[in-house]
């Protein structure tokens, strides 16, 4: 038999040769480095017979598939260690995931496993890795596998096999054995356990079997694995950074927002958080006004007839909340568009009125399963910085450019570097090909006209039209989608929207949906993590704290506060009878940008000693001059240098 190698050469091999044979035929070094092979786009075990004539790629540590392979290996080693340490444990599934792997277990009733037990499990895993146990695959009749797992009292495996047989008509299944542990598994796997060069168990969580809250709650152990200790260390460092920036913890510590089981997925804004919210809203409102938007406000509860007409009933019902009001079925809005359409429709529109741009800090509700709720980043109660533009086909390109420009303007204020993605027609879509041609080329030429670079996501558009998404990378390298600009030819059709053209005939407007911050909730969550809670001065809930050294300075401290407050600065006096050192420490913890220390000397000279957060003492200033410079820093919305290490 023969296979073609990536460099174009062909390799002759004996009949029935495996990936391992091919690697050895190329060189001993490669044989040692090989983890698996890829043929016909599929990753396969080194021990599997090769397919005659198909191109062959040998997967080594350098290949992008390698991490997924060894993480899956590590999941099996985790189950090996756990079943050895806790006899009677029932195993379910253990896949590789984006940043590592997990395995879900049902422990015997008298056993609870928590994070304190992870080092012990890691120790057992290490000895199995050190023993370099081979992953051996056997393909056996489903009936035999079923019998085996029934005998071993592994009900989750039994259920998986029964489903495979029933739903997919499977008659053979594959088992993988490494050392003492055998798992039902599709594979592929690396050759042996020692290829896992570095791993760590990271956390323990509850997870329902098959994600179904009516079924058994299992214990999920998360871990991660890498091909070198260096890679693992830098990953753990990033995790540590992310933990230090966790907006849920900072939100609690800084008194920004809270959550209650009484309203899951819906933040309660505390006074300090509301200050930030209001500053963002002020910015949003002023800029919308400046850019020709008119603000509207629409209800949140609607007759379901509206949702049937908009298509949400058909496509989005699962994510909506419904209720009966005086025997009328009503639904909470998951999007603002149909509401803005009602306002558009209220009057006859002429081409002279267009474009019409409505903006709304629109409150929508979308159902998210409780398991995926995550602080402010994944909520059910969402306040979008939404807008809908109704325009003619010829106006689309200019409007799109204005939306992008607006987005860039906003992101720059926060020090974000945006990245653009253009998503084009999906397989399942409405509208004619001519409509899609026009819409896609309008977006493309808008991007080209501005000389903007973008990534193309073919087939990723909404079912009603193509879109441009705006992403940014935060201070520790994580990517977030913020804004979106979407063209929509369908909603105007569904609602029969019209305008009278210059030709006196009725025409259909195009609708542009756009949000730039995304939602206020999520955006603030991202800001907290991006700044590690150290907000730029204009957003800081308390911008300056006055610290009198002794009681006899309180009078002067209050005068300083009043003078700064008169310049529009959010300022407080720390009047506690604590030492000034203690007051400074507390102010640092609260990440207050400016601390103003006052003693005899300052009082006599009418000055203040200024401490800038993170910089420390920056000298003393004349009070009036300080008020002017802080007010200027606030007015400029100066973006701070983002702290790269909050630890
Ligand atoms: Zn597996
Ligand atoms: Zn919309």
Coordinates of N, CA and C in Angstrom, one line a residue, residues 42 66 68 72 77 175 184 217 220 280 288 313 384 459 511 515 535 557 562 564 569 607:
X42 N -9.6 12.8 9.5 CA -10.0 12.2 10.8 C -8.7 11.9 11.6
X66 N -2.8 18.2 18.9 CA -2.1 17.4 20.0 C -2.7 17.7 21.4
X68 N -5.7 18.5 22.3 CA -7.0 17.8 22.5 C -6.8 16.3 22.8
X72 N -7.7 14.5 26.3 CA -8.6 13.3 26.4 C -7.9 12.1 27.1
X77 N -6.9 9.1 32.4 CA -6.0 8.9 33.6 C -6.7 9.4 34.9
X175 N -13.7 0.1 23.1 CA -13.2 0.2 24.5 C -11.8 0.6 24.5
X184 N -15.6 3.0 27.9 CA -16.3 3.0 26.6 C -15.9 4.4 26.0
X217 N -27.3 14.2 40.1 CA -26.2 15.2 40.1 C -24.9 14.5 40.3
X220 N -18.2 16.8 38.9 CA -17.3 17.0 37.8 C -16.0 17.5 38.3
X280 N -22.2 55.6 32.1 CA -22.2 55.0 30.8 C -23.5 55.4 30.1
X288 N -25.6 59.3 21.2 CA -26.7 59.0 20.3 C -27.3 60.2 19.7
X313 N -41.9 33.9 18.0 CA -42.7 32.7 18.5 C -42.2 31.4 17.9
X384 N -30.0 46.3 26.7 CA -29.1 46.6 25.5 C -29.0 48.0 25.2
X459 N -21.2 32.0 5.9 CA -22.3 31.2 6.4 C -22.7 31.5 7.8
X511 N -33.9 47.7 7.4 CA -33.7 47.9 8.8 C -32.3 47.5 9.2
X515 N -26.1 47.2 18.1 CA -25.8 47.5 19.5 C -24.3 47.6 19.5
X535 N -11.2 51.6 37.9 CA -11.8 52.3 36.9 C -11.1 53.6 36.6
X557 N -11.1 69.4 56.1 CA -11.4 68.3 55.1 C -12.8 68.5 54.5
X562 N -16.2 70.0 49.9 CA -17.3 70.9 49.3 C -16.7 71.6 48.0
X564 N -14.3 70.5 46.0 CA -14.2 69.6 44.9 C -15.5 69.2 44.4
X569 N -16.9 66.8 41.2 CA -16.1 65.6 41.5 C -16.8 64.8 42.6
X607 N -3.5 73.8 51.1 CA -3.1 72.8 50.1 C -3.6 71.4 50.5

